[in-house]
Structures are given as structure tokens and as C-alpha cells.
Coordinates of C-alpha atoms in Angstrom, one line a residue:
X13 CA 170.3 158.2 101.4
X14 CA 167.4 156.5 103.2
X15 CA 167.3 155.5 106.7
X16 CA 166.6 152.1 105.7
X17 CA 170.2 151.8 104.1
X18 CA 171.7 153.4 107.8
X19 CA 173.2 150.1 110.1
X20 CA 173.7 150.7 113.8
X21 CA 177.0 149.2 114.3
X22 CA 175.3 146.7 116.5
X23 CA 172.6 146.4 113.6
X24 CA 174.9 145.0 111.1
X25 CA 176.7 143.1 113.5
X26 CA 173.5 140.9 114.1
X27 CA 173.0 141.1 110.4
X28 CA 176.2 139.6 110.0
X29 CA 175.5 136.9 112.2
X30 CA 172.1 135.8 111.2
X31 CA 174.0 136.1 107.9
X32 CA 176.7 133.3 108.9
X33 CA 174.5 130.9 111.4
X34 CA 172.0 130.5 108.3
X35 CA 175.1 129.6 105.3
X36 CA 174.7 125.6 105.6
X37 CA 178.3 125.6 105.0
X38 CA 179.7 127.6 107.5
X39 CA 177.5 125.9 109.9
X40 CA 179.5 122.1 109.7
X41 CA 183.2 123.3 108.0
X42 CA 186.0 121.8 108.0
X43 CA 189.4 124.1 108.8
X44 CA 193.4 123.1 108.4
X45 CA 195.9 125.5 109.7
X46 CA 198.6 126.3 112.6
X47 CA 197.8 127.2 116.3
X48 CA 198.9 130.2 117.5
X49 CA 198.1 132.4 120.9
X50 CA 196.8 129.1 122.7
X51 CA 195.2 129.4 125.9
X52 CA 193.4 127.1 128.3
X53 CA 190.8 128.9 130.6
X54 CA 190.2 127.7 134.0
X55 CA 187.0 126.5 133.2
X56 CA 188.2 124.0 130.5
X57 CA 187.8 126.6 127.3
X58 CA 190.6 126.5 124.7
X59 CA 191.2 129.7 122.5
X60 CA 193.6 129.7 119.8
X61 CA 193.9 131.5 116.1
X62 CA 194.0 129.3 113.5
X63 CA 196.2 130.9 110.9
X64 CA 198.0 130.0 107.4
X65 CA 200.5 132.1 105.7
X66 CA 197.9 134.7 104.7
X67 CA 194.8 134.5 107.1
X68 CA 194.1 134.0 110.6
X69 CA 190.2 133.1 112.3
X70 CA 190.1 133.1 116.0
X71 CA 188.5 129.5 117.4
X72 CA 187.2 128.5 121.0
X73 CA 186.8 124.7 121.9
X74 CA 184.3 124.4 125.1
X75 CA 185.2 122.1 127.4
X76 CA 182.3 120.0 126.8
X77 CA 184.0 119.4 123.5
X78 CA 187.6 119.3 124.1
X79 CA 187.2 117.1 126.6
X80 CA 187.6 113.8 124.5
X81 CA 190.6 115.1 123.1
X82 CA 193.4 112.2 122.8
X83 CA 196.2 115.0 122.8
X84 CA 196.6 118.8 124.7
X85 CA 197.1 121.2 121.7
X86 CA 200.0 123.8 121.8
X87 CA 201.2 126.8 119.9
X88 CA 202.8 125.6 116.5
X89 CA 200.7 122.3 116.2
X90 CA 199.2 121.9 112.8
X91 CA 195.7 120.5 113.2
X92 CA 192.3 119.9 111.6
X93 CA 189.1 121.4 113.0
X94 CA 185.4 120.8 112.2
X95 CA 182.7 123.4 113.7
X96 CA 180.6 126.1 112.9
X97 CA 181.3 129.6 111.9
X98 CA 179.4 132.5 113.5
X99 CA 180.1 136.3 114.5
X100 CA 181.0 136.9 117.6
X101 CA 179.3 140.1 118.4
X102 CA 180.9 142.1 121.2
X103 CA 183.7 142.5 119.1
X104 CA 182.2 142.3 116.1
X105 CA 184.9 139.4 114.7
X106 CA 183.9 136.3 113.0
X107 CA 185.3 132.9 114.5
X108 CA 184.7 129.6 114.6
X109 CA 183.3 127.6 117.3
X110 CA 185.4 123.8 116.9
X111 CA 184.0 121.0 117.9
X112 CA 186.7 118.3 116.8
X113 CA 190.2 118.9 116.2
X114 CA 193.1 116.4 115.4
X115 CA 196.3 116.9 114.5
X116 CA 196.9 117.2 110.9
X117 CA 198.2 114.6 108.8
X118 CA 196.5 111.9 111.2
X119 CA 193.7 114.2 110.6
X120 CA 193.4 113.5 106.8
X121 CA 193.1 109.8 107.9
X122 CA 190.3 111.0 110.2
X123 CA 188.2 112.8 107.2
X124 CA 188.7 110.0 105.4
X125 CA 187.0 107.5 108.3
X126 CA 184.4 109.9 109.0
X127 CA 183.8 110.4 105.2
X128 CA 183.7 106.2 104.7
X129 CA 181.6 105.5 108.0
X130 CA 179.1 108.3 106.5
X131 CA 178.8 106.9 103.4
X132 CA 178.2 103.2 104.5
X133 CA 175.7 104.2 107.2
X134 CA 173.5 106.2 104.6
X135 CA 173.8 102.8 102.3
X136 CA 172.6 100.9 105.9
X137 CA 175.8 98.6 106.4
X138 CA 175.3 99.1 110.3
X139 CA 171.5 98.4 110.2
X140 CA 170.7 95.8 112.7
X141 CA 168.3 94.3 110.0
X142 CA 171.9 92.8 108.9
X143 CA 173.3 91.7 112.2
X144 CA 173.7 87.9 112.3
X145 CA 173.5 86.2 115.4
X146 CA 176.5 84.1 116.7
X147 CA 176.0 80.6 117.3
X148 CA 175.4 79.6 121.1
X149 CA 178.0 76.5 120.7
X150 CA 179.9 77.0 117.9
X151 CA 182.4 73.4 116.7
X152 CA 185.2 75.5 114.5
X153 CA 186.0 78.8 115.0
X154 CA 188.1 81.1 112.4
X155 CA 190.9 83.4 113.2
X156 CA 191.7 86.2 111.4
X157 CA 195.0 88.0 112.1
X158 CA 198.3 87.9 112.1
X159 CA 199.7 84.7 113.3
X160 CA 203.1 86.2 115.6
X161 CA 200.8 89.1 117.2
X162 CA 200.0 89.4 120.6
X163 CA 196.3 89.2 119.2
X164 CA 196.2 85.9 118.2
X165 CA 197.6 84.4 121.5
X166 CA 195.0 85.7 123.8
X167 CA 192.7 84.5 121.3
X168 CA 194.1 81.1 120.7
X169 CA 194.7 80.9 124.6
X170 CA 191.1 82.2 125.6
X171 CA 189.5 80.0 123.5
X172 CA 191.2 76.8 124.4
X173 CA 190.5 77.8 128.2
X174 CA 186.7 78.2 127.7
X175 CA 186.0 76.0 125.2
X176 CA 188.4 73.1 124.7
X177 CA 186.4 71.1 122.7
X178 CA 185.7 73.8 119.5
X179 CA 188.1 73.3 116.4
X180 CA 190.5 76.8 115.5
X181 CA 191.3 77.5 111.6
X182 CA 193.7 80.1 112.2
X183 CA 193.8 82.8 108.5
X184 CA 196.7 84.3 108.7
X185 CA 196.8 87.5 107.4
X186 CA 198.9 90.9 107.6
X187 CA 197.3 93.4 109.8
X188 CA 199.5 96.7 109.1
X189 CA 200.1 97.9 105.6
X190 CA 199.2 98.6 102.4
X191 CA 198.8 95.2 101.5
X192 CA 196.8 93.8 104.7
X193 CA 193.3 94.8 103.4
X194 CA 193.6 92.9 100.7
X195 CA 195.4 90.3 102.9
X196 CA 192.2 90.2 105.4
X197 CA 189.4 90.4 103.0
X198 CA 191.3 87.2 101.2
X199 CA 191.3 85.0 104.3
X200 CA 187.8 86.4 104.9
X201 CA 186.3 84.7 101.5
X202 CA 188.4 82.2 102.2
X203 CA 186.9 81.4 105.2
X204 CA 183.3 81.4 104.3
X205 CA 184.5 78.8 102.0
X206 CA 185.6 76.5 104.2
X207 CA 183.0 74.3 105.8
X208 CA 181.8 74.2 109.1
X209 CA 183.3 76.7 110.4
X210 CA 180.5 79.0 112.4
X211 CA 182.2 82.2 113.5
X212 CA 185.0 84.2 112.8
X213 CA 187.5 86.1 115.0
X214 CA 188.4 89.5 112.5
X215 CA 191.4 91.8 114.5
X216 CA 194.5 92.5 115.7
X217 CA 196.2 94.1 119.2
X218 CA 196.2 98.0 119.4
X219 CA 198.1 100.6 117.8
X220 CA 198.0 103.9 116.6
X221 CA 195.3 105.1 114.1
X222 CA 197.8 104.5 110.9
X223 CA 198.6 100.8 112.1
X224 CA 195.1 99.9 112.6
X225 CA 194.0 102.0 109.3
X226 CA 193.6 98.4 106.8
X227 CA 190.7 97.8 109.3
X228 CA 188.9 101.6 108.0
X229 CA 189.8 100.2 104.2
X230 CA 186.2 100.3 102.6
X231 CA 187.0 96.9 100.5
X232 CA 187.6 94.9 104.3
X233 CA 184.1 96.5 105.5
X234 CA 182.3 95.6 102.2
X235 CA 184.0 92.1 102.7
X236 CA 182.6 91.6 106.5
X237 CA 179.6 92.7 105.4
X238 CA 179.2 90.3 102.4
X239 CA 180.4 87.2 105.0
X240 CA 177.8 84.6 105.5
X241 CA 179.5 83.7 108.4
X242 CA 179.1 85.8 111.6
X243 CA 181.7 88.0 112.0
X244 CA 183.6 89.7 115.4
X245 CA 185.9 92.5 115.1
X246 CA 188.8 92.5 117.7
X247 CA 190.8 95.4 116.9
X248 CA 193.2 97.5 118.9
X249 CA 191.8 98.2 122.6
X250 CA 188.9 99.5 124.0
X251 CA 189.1 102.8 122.8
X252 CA 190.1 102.3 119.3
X253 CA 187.0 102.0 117.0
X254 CA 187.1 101.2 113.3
X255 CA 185.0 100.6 110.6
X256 CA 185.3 96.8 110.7
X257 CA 183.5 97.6 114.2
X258 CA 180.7 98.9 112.7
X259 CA 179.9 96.7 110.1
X260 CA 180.6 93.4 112.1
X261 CA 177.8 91.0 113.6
X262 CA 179.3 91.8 117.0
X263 CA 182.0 94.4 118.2
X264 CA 184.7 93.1 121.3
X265 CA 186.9 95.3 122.9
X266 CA 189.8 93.7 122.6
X267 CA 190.8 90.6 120.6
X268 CA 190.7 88.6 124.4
X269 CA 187.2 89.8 124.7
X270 CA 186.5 88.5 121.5
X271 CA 186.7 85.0 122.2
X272 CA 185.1 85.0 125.3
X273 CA 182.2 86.2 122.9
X274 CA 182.5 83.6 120.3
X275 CA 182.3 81.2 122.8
X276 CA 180.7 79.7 125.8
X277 CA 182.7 78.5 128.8
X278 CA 182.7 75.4 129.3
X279 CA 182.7 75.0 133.2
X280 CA 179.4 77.3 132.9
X281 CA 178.0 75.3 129.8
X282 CA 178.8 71.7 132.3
X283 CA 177.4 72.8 135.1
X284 CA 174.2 73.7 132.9
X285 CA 174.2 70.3 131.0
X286 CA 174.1 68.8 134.7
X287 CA 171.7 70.4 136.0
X288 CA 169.0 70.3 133.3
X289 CA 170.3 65.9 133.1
X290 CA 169.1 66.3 137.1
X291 CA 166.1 67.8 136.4
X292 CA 165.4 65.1 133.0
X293 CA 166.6 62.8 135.3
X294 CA 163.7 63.8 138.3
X295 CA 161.0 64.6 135.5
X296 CA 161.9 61.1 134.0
X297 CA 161.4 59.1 137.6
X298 CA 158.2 60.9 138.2
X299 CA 156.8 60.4 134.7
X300 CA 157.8 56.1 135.7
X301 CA 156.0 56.5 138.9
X302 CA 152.9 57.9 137.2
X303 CA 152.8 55.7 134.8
X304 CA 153.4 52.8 136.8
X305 CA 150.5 53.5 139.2
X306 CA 148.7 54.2 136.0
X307 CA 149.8 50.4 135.0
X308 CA 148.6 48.8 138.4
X309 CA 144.9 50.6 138.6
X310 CA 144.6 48.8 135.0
X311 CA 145.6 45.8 136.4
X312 CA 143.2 45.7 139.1
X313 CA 140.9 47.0 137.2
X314 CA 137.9 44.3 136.3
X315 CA 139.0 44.2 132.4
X316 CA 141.7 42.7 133.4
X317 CA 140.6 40.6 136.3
X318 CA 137.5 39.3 134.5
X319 CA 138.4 40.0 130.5
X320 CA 135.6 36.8 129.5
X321 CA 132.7 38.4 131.8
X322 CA 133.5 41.5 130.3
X323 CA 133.1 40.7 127.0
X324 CA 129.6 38.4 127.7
X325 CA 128.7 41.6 129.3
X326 CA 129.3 43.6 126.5
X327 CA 127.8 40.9 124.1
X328 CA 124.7 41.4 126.1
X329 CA 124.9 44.9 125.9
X330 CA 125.5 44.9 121.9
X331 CA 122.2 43.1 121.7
X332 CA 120.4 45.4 123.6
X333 CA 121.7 48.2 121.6
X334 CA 120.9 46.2 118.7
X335 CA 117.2 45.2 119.4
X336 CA 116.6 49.2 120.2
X337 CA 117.8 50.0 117.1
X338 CA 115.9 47.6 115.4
X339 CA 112.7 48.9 117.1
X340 CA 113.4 52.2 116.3
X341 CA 114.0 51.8 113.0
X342 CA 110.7 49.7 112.5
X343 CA 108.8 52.7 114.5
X344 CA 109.9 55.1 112.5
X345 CA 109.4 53.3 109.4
X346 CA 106.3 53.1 110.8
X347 CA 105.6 56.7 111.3
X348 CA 107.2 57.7 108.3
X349 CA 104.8 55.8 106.9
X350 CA 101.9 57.6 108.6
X351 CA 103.2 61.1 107.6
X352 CA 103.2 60.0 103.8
X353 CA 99.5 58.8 103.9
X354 CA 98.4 62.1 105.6
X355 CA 100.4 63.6 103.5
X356 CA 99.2 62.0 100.3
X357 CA 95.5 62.3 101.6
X358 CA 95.8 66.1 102.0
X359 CA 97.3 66.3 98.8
X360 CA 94.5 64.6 97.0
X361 CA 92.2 66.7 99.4
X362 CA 93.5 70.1 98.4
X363 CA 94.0 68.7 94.5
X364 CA 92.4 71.5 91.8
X365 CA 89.8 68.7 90.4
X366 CA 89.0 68.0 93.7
X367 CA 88.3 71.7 94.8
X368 CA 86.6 72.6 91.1
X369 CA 84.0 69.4 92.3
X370 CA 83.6 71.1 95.5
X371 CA 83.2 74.6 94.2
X372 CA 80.4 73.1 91.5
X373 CA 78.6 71.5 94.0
X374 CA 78.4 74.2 96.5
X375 CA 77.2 76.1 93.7
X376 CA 74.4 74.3 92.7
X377 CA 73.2 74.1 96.3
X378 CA 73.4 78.0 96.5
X379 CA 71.5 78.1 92.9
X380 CA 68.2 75.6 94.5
X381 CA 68.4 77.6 98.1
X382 CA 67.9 80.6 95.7
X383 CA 65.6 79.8 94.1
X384 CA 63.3 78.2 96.7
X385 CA 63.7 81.8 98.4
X386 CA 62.6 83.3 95.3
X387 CA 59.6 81.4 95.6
X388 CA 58.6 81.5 99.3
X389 CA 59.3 85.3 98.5
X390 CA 57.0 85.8 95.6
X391 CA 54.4 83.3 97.1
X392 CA 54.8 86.3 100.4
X393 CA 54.5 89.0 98.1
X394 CA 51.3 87.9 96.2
X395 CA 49.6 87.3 99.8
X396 CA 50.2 90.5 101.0
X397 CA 49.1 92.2 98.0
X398 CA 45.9 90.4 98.2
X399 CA 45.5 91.2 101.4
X400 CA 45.8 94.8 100.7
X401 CA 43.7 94.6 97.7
X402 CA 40.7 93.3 100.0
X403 CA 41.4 96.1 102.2
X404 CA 41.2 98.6 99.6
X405 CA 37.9 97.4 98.3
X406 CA 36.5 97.0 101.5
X407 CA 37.3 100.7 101.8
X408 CA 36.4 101.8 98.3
X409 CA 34.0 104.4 98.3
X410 CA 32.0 102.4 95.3
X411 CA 31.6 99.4 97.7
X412 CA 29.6 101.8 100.5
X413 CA 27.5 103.3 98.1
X414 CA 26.5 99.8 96.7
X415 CA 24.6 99.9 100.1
X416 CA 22.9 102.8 99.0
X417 CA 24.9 105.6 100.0
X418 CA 25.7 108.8 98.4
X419 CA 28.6 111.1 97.8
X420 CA 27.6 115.2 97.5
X421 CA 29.5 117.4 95.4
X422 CA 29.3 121.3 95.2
X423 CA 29.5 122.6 91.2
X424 CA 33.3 123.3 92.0
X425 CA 34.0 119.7 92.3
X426 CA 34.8 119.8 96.4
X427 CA 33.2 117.2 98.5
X428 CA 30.1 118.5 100.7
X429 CA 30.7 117.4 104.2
X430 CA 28.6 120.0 106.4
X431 CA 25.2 121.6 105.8
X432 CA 27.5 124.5 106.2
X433 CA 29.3 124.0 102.7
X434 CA 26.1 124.9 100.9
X435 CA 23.9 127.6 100.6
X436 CA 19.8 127.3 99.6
X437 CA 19.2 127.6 96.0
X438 CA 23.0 126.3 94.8
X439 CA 22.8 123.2 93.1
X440 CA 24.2 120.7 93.9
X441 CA 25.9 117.1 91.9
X442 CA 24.8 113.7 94.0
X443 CA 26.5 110.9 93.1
X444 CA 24.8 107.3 93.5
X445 CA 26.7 103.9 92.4
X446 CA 24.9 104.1 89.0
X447 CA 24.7 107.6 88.3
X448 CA 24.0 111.1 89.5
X449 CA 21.5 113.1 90.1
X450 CA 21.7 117.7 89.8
X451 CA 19.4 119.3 92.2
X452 CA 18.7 122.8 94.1
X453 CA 18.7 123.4 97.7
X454 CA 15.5 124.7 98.9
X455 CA 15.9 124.6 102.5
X456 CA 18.8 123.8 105.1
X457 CA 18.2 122.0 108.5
X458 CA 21.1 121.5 111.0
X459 CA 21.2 118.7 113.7

């Protein structure tokens, strides 16, 4: 065997409990059986087995719980429980932890309400979204209940006291039964289809959970749910709450309470008419004053005084204003006019012929300027070049030896410009403008 197979006691105890406190069932269960070993703990606790004829759980209520208890539980009592389930781990015992009880047999009726109310809040009968508002001054009001109940005096009388003037269609119905939700959701349809009536008064006077139980009847909530006309549930006292509470336009604790909500009083709704008709009545008188000094400045005024003046005045006027427009209009005709000839002339200045005629012209100007530059150029040209040519025949060697001078060459060809460039006895090539003449030096003589 392994150690990890080895449980402290205390190890498996808290196994055991994480065990319970995570089963989703055990954490919101629902337990019938017979108290036993009941005790009430100073500080409010209860504990208590809950036992049948074959098993026992022990149970503790806290007092933060038990304190809305309608009833003080005792050994012997057969009740219903709903609470969690965990392990108790100093002694190692499993119990449950209640956190509503009631006594069984009522209790079944309980399940069944808490069951119902869940079901129609998930399909959003209670939603707000649905809530119709109750008229502020409503002319017929609907009573449903029973017509020799307590209920439907108070409501009758309370109505009547506050609101004299509103009509009552009184639905009588039975409110205790098997047959009353049937009854009720009748006078209900019945009601919406009767006209003008604008609220209805749904209830009955207190009583235990069983007498008030046609008021949990899913058909009655379906039915004050499907009502066009708002609906206020009056049933039982202040403490009692039923489905019809939850489903209805507006909930009243008690059915006295209810008409006081399905209508105004009238003392308080007079006393309001009068003082808004005094404040009509000052806004009124003001609004005449206003308007009546309003009235007398137009009287005074010179339209009234002197209507003919005024309207030679504003004869004269309309003339004026027409002779201005008239000049207007004619000057800017007139300059209108203006544009479109500039505007024409540019056009016929800018127009491709036009500019081709330019262009052509400007042309043959360029072509005669050229060709007088070519001209002046060459005339130039030749003038200088003949005026170079005189000064290269001026300096041509054949012009200085036409008057009679000579040019001396050595037999190699290079020019004899020093007696020093020839020897006696070399010979020598003289050149003369029409010919030349070979000789031998016989004797050199320097300067």
C-alpha cells in the first residue's frame, strides 16, 4: 500500500467536505422529515435532527435565517427544509445547514409558489419592461373580489371618499377555493372587455396561505399579465405576498391601500385645479395688460395717427426705390455690355488666324533683319580681308626686293643674316626678284 492511498482522519474529513460543498445538489436541497432534539441557543441558533423512519441528518438554522420564521419549531413538527449540505468537521458528521423551513403540508404549497414564481420570472412576467402605468385620473374603476368580503368595503368606501366622482364596476368573483381562479381570471377578461373602464382593483382581505392560494394559481397570473388594462393586486395584508403581486402593474398592501393607489384624492386634486386656475387666471391678466399697452403704443403710433401721410410717404419712397433700380439696371446693362466687347475683342485678339498672321509677319521681319546682317557682315568681312591682303604685300619679301634688294642663302637652304654665317670660299645662292645668282666668298669684312 502507497502512502498516497493513507488519509489522516482529518485528511478525509476535508476530503469529504470539499467533496459535499462542490455536489450542485447538495448545495440548494430540499429535505421533509420530523424534528427531534430541538434546541434554541442563546444566540438565536436552532439545532434539531431531521429524521424519518430510517435516517436521521443533524440541521442548524442561524439566527440570521430563522429569524423570518412565521412559526417557533418544536420537537415532533413535521416540516420542510431547503439549504445546503456540508461536513461538519470537528466531528466528522455530515449535516445540513437550513435556510428556510415550513411546516409540511403548508410547505408543499410553498414549493409549489417558489417553483411557479421561478418559472414565470425566468419567462420575464415581472420585468418592468411590462409594467403599465396607472392612469393619474381614472373615470371607472373595476373591482375584482368577492362582493360580501371585508375587501371590497374598504375598497368601495375608500374610493368613494377620495374620488367621488370615478364610476365602480364591481366583478364579483369567489376568492377561496378550487373554483375562484377560474372565477377571477373570468371577471378579469371580462373586464378588459368592458369599455372605459381604466384600472382594476384584483384581491381580497387576508388569510392564511391555503385561502389566499387561487391568487399563486399560474392561470390568474398568466391572466393579469395578458390584461390590457392596468392591474393592482390587493391581497391579504401586508405581509402576505403572492404571485398575483408579482405579476401586477402595481402591488398594495392591503386592498384599502389599493384604492388609495388607483386613485387621486380629490380634496388634494381641488386644491391643485385651484391653484393652477389662480395662476391661469394671473398669467391671463398679465398677458391682457401686455397686450393692451401693446394696443395703445399702435394707436399712438403715427400709422395710425396719420395712415394718408404714411402712405404718400411710402409712395415717395417706392419711387425712389424704383428710379434706383432702374438706374442700376441700365448701368449694369451698361457695363455688361462693356465686359462683352472686351471680351469679344480679346477673343478676336488671341484667335489662331489671328496669331498665325502675327507669327508670319514677325517672321518675315526676322528673315530681311537677317539677311541685311548677312550683308553688312560679308561687306565687313571682304574689307578686312583686303586690308590684310595690302598688308601682307606691303610686307612680301618680293615687293622689297623689287626695290633692288636681295635675299642670301647658304647651299643648306638657311637664310644668311651675319657675315658670321659664312665662311670665305663657300658659295653662296643670292636671290634677286628675277632670278639668282651662285657665287664664292673671297673675302669677309665686318662692320
Amino acid at each position: 500500500m502507497s502512502n498516497d492511498q493513507i488519509f489522516t482522519i482529518s485528511g478525509l474529513t476535508n476530503y469529504l467536505k470539499r467533496a459535499f460543498d462542490n455536489d450542485e445538489v447538495l448545495q440548494n436541497i430540499w429535505l421533509k422529515g420530523e424534528i427531534s432534539n430541538f434546541k434554541k441557543h442563546s444566540r438565536g441558533h436552532m439545532y434539531f435532527t431531521i429524521k424519518d423512519d430510517q435516517s436521521r441528518i443533524q440541521a442548524v438554522m442561524f439566527a440570521g435565517n430563522n429569524r423570518f420564521l412565521k412559526f417557533l419549531p418544536e420537537d415532533g413538527m413535521n416540516i420542510i427544509v431547503r439549504g445546503n449540505i456540508t461536513v461538519y468537521e470537528a466531528t466528522g458528521q455530515y449535516q445540513i445547514y437550513v435556510n428556510e423551513m415550513q411546516p409540511d403540508g403548508v410547505g408543499n404549497l410553498y414549493l409549489a409558489f417558489e417553483q411557479l414564481k421561478k418559472k414565470l420570472e425566468l419567462a420575464g412576467y415581472f420585468d418592468d419592461q411590462y409594467k403599465k402605468a396607472l392612469p393619474k385620473i381614472p373615470r371607472e374603476i373595476g373591482v375584482i373580489t368577492s362582493p360580501t368580503g371585508a375587501a371590497v368595503r374598504d375598497i368601495i368606501t375608500t374610493l368613494k371618499r377620495r374620488f367621488p366622482i370615478a364610476k365602480i364596476a364591481l366583478f364579483p368573483v369567489l376568492v377561496q377555493g378550487s373554483e375562484a381562479p377560474g372565477s377571477i381570471v373570468k371577471a378579469i377578461r371580462q373586464a378588459n372587455e368592458v369599455e372605459g373602464i381604466d384600472v382594476l382593483i384584483v384581491g381580497r382581505g387576508g388569510g392564511s396561505i391555503e385561502e389566499l392560494w387561487a391568487f399563486n394559481e399560474e392561470i390568474v397570473a398568466k391572466a393579469i399579465f395578458q390584461s390590457k388594462i392596468p392591474i393592482i393586486s390587493a391581497v391579504g395584508h401586508e405581509t402576505d405576498t403572492t404571485i398575483a403581486d408579482f405579476i401586477a402593474d402595481k402591488r398594495a398592501a392591503t386592498p384599502t391601500a389599493a384604492a388609495e393607489l388607483a386613485v387621486p384624492n380629490w380634496e388634494d386634486l381641488a386644491e391643485k385645479i385651484l391653484q393652477r386656475k389662480i395662476r391661469i387666471q394671473r398669467a391671463t391678466l398679465k398677458k391682457i395688460e401686455t397686450e393692451r399697452k401693446k394696443l395703445t403704443n399702435l394707436q399712438k403710433s403715427y400709422a395710425f395717427r396719420y395712415p394718408e401721410q404714411l402712405v404718400k410717404q411710402k409712395e415717395q419712397q417706392l419711387d425712389r426705390i424704383l428710379d434706383d433700380l432702374q438706374r442700376n439696371l441700365r448701368l449694369c446693362i451698361e457695363r455688361k455690355r462693356t465686359e462683352l466687347h472686351n471680351l469679344d475683342k480679346d477673343i478676336q485678339r488671341n484667335h489662331p488666324r489671328a496669331l498665325i498672321a502675327k507669327a508670319q509677319d514677325q517672321l518675315k521681319n526676322n528673315q530681311a533683319l537677317l539677311k541685311q546682317q548677312l550683308t553688312l557682315i560679308k561687306k565687313e568681312k571682304e574689307f578686312q580681308f583686303i586690308q590684310k591682303l595690302t598688308k601682307l604685300e606691303a610686307l612680301s619679301p618680293l615687293k622689297i626686293m623689287n626695290r633692288g634688294y636681295s635675299l642670301s642663302y647658304k647651299q643648306d637652304g638657311n637664310l644668311i643674316k651675319s657675315v658670321h654665317d659664312v665662311n670665305v670660299g663657300e658659295t653662296l645662292n643670292i636671290n634677286l626678284q628675277d632670278g639668282s645668282v651662285f657665287c664664292q666668298v673671297d673675302k669677309i669684312e665686318e662692320k
